[in-house]
Tab-separated table of C-alpha atoms in Angstrom:
chain	number	residue	atom	x	y	z
Z	70	MET	CA	-117.514	-150.978	104.736
Z	71	ASP	CA	-115.212	-153.130	107.045
Z	72	THR	CA	-116.123	-156.925	106.025
Z	73	ASN	CA	-116.084	-157.658	109.578
Z	74	GLU	CA	-119.215	-155.417	109.478
Z	75	THR	CA	-121.073	-157.481	106.324
Z	76	THR	CA	-120.719	-161.099	107.927
Z	77	PRO	CA	-123.859	-162.557	108.159
Z	78	LEU	CA	-124.984	-163.716	111.964
Z	79	ARG	CA	-128.097	-165.485	113.061
Z	80	ALA	CA	-130.370	-165.176	116.044
Z	81	VAL	CA	-133.056	-167.055	117.961
Z	82	ALA	CA	-134.831	-165.637	120.043
Z	83	LEU	CA	-136.826	-167.582	123.022
Z	84	VAL	CA	-140.409	-165.989	124.305
Z	85	CYS	CA	-140.342	-166.832	128.231
Z	86	THR	CA	-144.240	-165.741	128.765
Z	87	LEU	CA	-146.517	-167.956	130.276
Z	88	SER	CA	-149.417	-167.969	127.384
Z	89	PRO	CA	-148.906	-170.566	124.650
Z	90	SER	CA	-150.125	-168.901	120.961
Z	91	PRO	CA	-151.938	-168.223	119.944
Z	92	SER	CA	-152.536	-165.496	123.165
Z	93	PRO	CA	-151.832	-162.210	122.562
Z	94	SER	CA	-148.126	-161.589	124.247
Z	95	SER	CA	-146.167	-158.425	124.571
Z	96	SER	CA	-142.842	-160.759	125.718
Z	97	GLN	CA	-143.404	-161.729	121.815
Z	98	LEU	CA	-143.669	-158.419	120.155
Z	99	LEU	CA	-140.639	-157.139	121.987
Z	100	ALA	CA	-138.707	-160.367	120.924
Z	101	GLU	CA	-139.854	-159.426	117.482
Z	102	GLN	CA	-138.997	-156.174	117.338
Z	103	THR	CA	-135.435	-156.899	118.571
Z	104	MET	CA	-135.336	-159.163	115.931
Z	105	ALA	CA	-136.376	-156.822	113.322
Z	106	ALA	CA	-133.425	-154.636	114.538
Z	107	LEU	CA	-131.216	-156.653	114.298
Z	108	ALA	CA	-132.342	-157.936	110.432
Z	109	GLU	CA	-130.753	-154.064	109.796
Z	110	HIS	CA	-127.477	-155.466	110.938
Z	111	GLY	CA	-127.497	-158.671	108.737
Z	112	VAL	CA	-129.203	-160.842	111.674
Z	113	THR	CA	-131.350	-163.050	110.665
Z	114	GLY	CA	-133.233	-165.940	112.623
Z	115	LYS	CA	-136.376	-167.074	114.068
Z	116	VAL	CA	-138.677	-166.913	117.250
Z	117	ILE	CA	-138.930	-169.022	119.548
Z	118	ARG	CA	-142.027	-169.295	121.598
Z	119	ILE	CA	-141.096	-171.607	124.716
Z	120	ALA	CA	-144.801	-172.313	126.196
Z	121	ASP	CA	-145.425	-173.826	122.822
Z	122	HIS	CA	-143.065	-176.528	123.538
Z	123	ASP	CA	-142.618	-178.996	126.113
Z	124	VAL	CA	-139.638	-178.219	127.629
Z	125	ARG	CA	-139.016	-180.415	130.959
Z	126	PRO	CA	-137.565	-179.018	134.187
Z	127	GLY	CA	-134.074	-180.186	135.288
Z	128	VAL	CA	-130.044	-179.331	134.457
Z	129	LYS	CA	-129.607	-181.817	131.841
Z	130	THR	CA	-129.128	-180.927	127.952
Z	131	ASP	CA	-131.509	-183.671	127.212
Z	132	MET	CA	-134.416	-184.887	130.021
Z	133	GLY	CA	-135.503	-187.816	127.600
Z	134	GLU	CA	-137.824	-188.734	125.472
Z	135	GLY	CA	-140.823	-185.951	124.774
Z	136	ASP	CA	-138.368	-183.012	125.599
Z	137	ALA	CA	-137.595	-180.713	123.580
Z	138	TRP	CA	-134.887	-178.808	124.802
Z	139	PRO	CA	-132.495	-180.573	122.433
Z	140	GLU	CA	-134.114	-178.901	119.838
Z	141	ILE	CA	-133.797	-175.890	120.107
Z	142	ARG	CA	-131.079	-176.168	121.808
Z	143	ASP	CA	-129.702	-177.526	118.515
Z	144	THR	CA	-131.443	-173.561	117.439
Z	145	ILE	CA	-129.083	-172.108	120.284
Z	146	LEU	CA	-125.319	-173.609	119.250
Z	147	GLY	CA	-126.409	-172.569	115.704
Z	148	CYS	CA	-126.868	-169.004	116.307
Z	149	ASP	CA	-124.282	-166.592	116.718
Z	150	ILE	CA	-127.149	-164.146	119.459
Z	151	LEU	CA	-129.658	-165.562	121.234
Z	152	VAL	CA	-132.241	-163.203	122.597
Z	153	LEU	CA	-134.127	-163.848	125.687
Z	154	SER	CA	-137.977	-162.599	126.380
Z	155	THR	CA	-139.616	-162.179	129.134
Z	156	PRO	CA	-142.288	-160.835	131.270
Z	157	ILE	CA	-141.891	-159.419	134.565
Z	158	TRP	CA	-143.924	-161.542	137.538
Z	159	LEU	CA	-143.869	-160.568	141.043
Z	160	GLY	CA	-141.114	-158.420	140.542
Z	161	HIS	CA	-138.912	-161.549	138.747
Z	162	PRO	CA	-137.952	-162.877	135.487
Z	163	SER	CA	-140.910	-165.623	134.592
Z	164	SER	CA	-140.968	-169.491	135.847
Z	165	ILE	CA	-140.527	-170.309	131.724
Z	166	ALA	CA	-137.314	-168.065	131.499
Z	167	GLN	CA	-136.009	-169.393	134.970
Z	168	ARG	CA	-136.693	-172.751	133.479
Z	169	VAL	CA	-134.530	-172.104	129.967
Z	170	MET	CA	-131.845	-171.030	132.496
Z	171	GLU	CA	-131.410	-173.385	134.705
Z	172	ARG	CA	-131.455	-175.929	130.842
Z	173	LEU	CA	-128.631	-173.858	129.572
Z	174	ASP	CA	-126.898	-174.310	133.392
Z	175	ALA	CA	-126.114	-178.166	131.323
Z	176	GLU	CA	-123.683	-176.234	128.746
Z	177	ILE	CA	-120.982	-175.467	131.677
Z	178	SER	CA	-120.185	-178.771	131.645
Z	179	GLU	CA	-120.556	-179.019	127.064
Z	180	THR	CA	-117.216	-177.912	126.172
Z	181	ASP	CA	-114.976	-177.723	122.824
Z	182	GLU	CA	-111.325	-179.924	122.339
Z	183	GLU	CA	-110.073	-176.742	123.813
Z	184	GLY	CA	-111.946	-176.536	126.979
Z	185	ARG	CA	-113.804	-173.437	125.860
Z	186	MET	CA	-117.942	-173.579	126.840
Z	187	LEU	CA	-119.613	-174.026	123.310
Z	188	THR	CA	-122.011	-170.366	124.094
Z	189	TYR	CA	-118.389	-169.048	124.170
Z	190	GLY	CA	-118.490	-166.821	121.544
Z	191	LYS	CA	-122.431	-166.223	121.320
Z	192	VAL	CA	-123.874	-163.066	122.335
Z	193	ALA	CA	-126.653	-162.807	124.366
Z	194	ALA	CA	-129.437	-159.368	124.744
Z	195	VAL	CA	-132.289	-159.700	127.082
Z	196	CYS	CA	-136.407	-157.861	126.101
Z	197	VAL	CA	-137.893	-156.848	129.615
Z	198	VAL	CA	-142.103	-155.943	129.478
Z	199	GLY	CA	-144.320	-155.824	132.682
Z	200	ASN	CA	-146.580	-153.388	133.921
Z	201	GLU	CA	-144.521	-153.045	137.472
Z	202	ASP	CA	-141.364	-152.107	138.538
Z	203	GLY	CA	-138.550	-153.996	137.816
Z	204	ALA	CA	-136.788	-154.541	134.657
Z	205	HIS	CA	-133.803	-153.851	135.665
Z	206	LYS	CA	-133.392	-156.369	138.497
Z	207	VAL	CA	-134.476	-158.990	135.913
Z	208	SER	CA	-132.237	-158.471	133.631
Z	209	ALA	CA	-129.709	-158.316	136.114
Z	210	ASP	CA	-131.102	-161.673	137.113
Z	211	LEU	CA	-131.174	-162.682	133.745
Z	212	PHE	CA	-127.662	-161.236	132.985
Z	213	GLN	CA	-125.738	-162.770	135.552
Z	214	GLY	CA	-127.264	-165.785	134.522
Z	215	LEU	CA	-126.140	-166.012	131.082
Z	216	ASN	CA	-122.685	-164.856	131.910
Z	217	ASP	CA	-122.435	-167.801	133.561
Z	218	VAL	CA	-123.258	-169.876	131.359
Z	219	GLY	CA	-120.644	-168.459	128.642
Z	220	PHE	CA	-122.710	-165.536	126.820
Z	221	SER	CA	-121.720	-162.529	126.196
Z	222	LEU	CA	-122.886	-158.885	126.567
Z	223	ALA	CA	-122.687	-156.457	124.278
Z	224	PRO	CA	-122.932	-152.825	126.441
Z	225	ASN	CA	-127.181	-151.380	126.299
Z	226	ALA	CA	-128.256	-155.438	126.413
Z	227	VAL	CA	-131.341	-155.145	127.302
Z	228	THR	CA	-134.409	-153.293	126.288
Z	229	TYR	CA	-138.024	-152.923	128.029
Z	230	TRP	CA	-140.925	-151.316	128.567
Z	231	VAL	CA	-142.454	-151.180	131.940
Z	232	GLY	CA	-146.309	-149.337	132.946
Z	233	GLU	CA	-147.468	-147.549	135.388
Z	234	ALA	CA	-147.496	-149.420	138.803
Z	235	MET	CA	-151.062	-151.420	140.054
Z	236	GLN	CA	-152.722	-150.457	136.176
Z	237	GLY	CA	-153.340	-153.298	133.221
Z	238	THR	CA	-152.076	-151.704	130.679
Z	239	ASP	CA	-150.023	-154.388	128.393
Z	240	TYR	CA	-146.698	-152.967	126.055
Z	241	GLN	CA	-149.089	-154.482	123.266
Z	242	ASP	CA	-151.436	-152.749	124.258
Z	243	LEU	CA	-149.852	-149.552	122.747
Z	244	GLU	CA	-150.978	-147.322	120.036
Z	245	LYS	CA	-147.430	-146.786	119.059
Z	246	THR	CA	-143.921	-148.415	120.723
Z	247	PRO	CA	-142.633	-145.114	122.663
Z	248	GLU	CA	-139.530	-143.585	121.509
Z	249	LYS	CA	-137.164	-144.402	123.743
Z	250	THR	CA	-138.103	-148.185	123.452
Z	251	ALA	CA	-137.172	-148.443	120.209
Z	252	ALA	CA	-134.149	-146.224	120.517
Z	253	THR	CA	-132.927	-148.976	123.243
Z	254	THR	CA	-134.038	-151.735	120.934
Z	255	ALA	CA	-132.013	-150.441	117.992
Z	256	THR	CA	-129.108	-149.831	120.284
Z	257	LEU	CA	-129.503	-152.905	121.545
Z	258	ALA	CA	-129.239	-154.445	118.205
Z	259	ALA	CA	-125.980	-152.439	117.312
Z	260	ASN	CA	-124.533	-153.358	120.272
Z	261	THR	CA	-124.926	-157.059	119.822
Z	262	ALA	CA	-124.620	-158.032	116.264
Z	263	HIS	CA	-121.165	-155.215	116.724
Z	264	LEU	CA	-119.713	-158.156	119.284
Z	265	ALA	CA	-121.243	-160.814	117.760
Z	266	ARG	CA	-119.242	-160.507	114.378
Z	267	ARG	CA	-116.215	-159.373	116.381
Z	268	LEU	CA	-115.880	-162.833	118.667
Z	269	LYS	CA	-117.131	-164.550	115.151
Z	270	SER	CA	-113.895	-163.809	113.620
Z	271	ALA	CA	-111.929	-163.414	117.178
Z	272	PRO	CA	-112.294	-166.166	119.190
Z	273	TYR	CA	-111.793	-166.531	122.550
Z	274	PRO	CA	-108.576	-168.457	123.572
Z	275	ALA	CA	-108.058	-171.322	124.964
Z	276	SER	CA	-109.433	-172.939	128.580
Z	277	SER	CA	-106.054	-173.798	131.122
């Protein structure tokens, strides 16, 4: 086997449900399933539910005393892969997902000695759940933001489930994971881990 395919990788999944623990969360479930799929490719890591932490509004790396983001940011910077998991609310990512993106905006001005953002070489993926349409729009919004702040995206970098419009079934209520969602999650994991390993062994060039 190519040794590049066995290089250990780290991942963190940020769950952007509006509900703090221990409330059940479909976004948490899909994030955990994605982490399990990544584990099949030699990726270890953890899941963080943002609603459990005092992540302050703002666009700086540290918004002052009590802000939980600096520790979360350290975790992100210590990983090769970032998974962002969000529900759909009114056709958009959750307000917590938007807050995460706003905090990540600070990375645009954080660079290494070669002028590259500290997020260069890190790969992002997205999980979306909801009982309304909008998974493609939500992933498009997040993809654009993640790319702006330096993350790379593999092909098929989103896994999602949306239920029938105007009904109350949640992803976590399903008796079993739909085959299409499971297959999409597996593809996301394989492609994301593959790209992360390639970037780890062949970093982007210095920024001019």
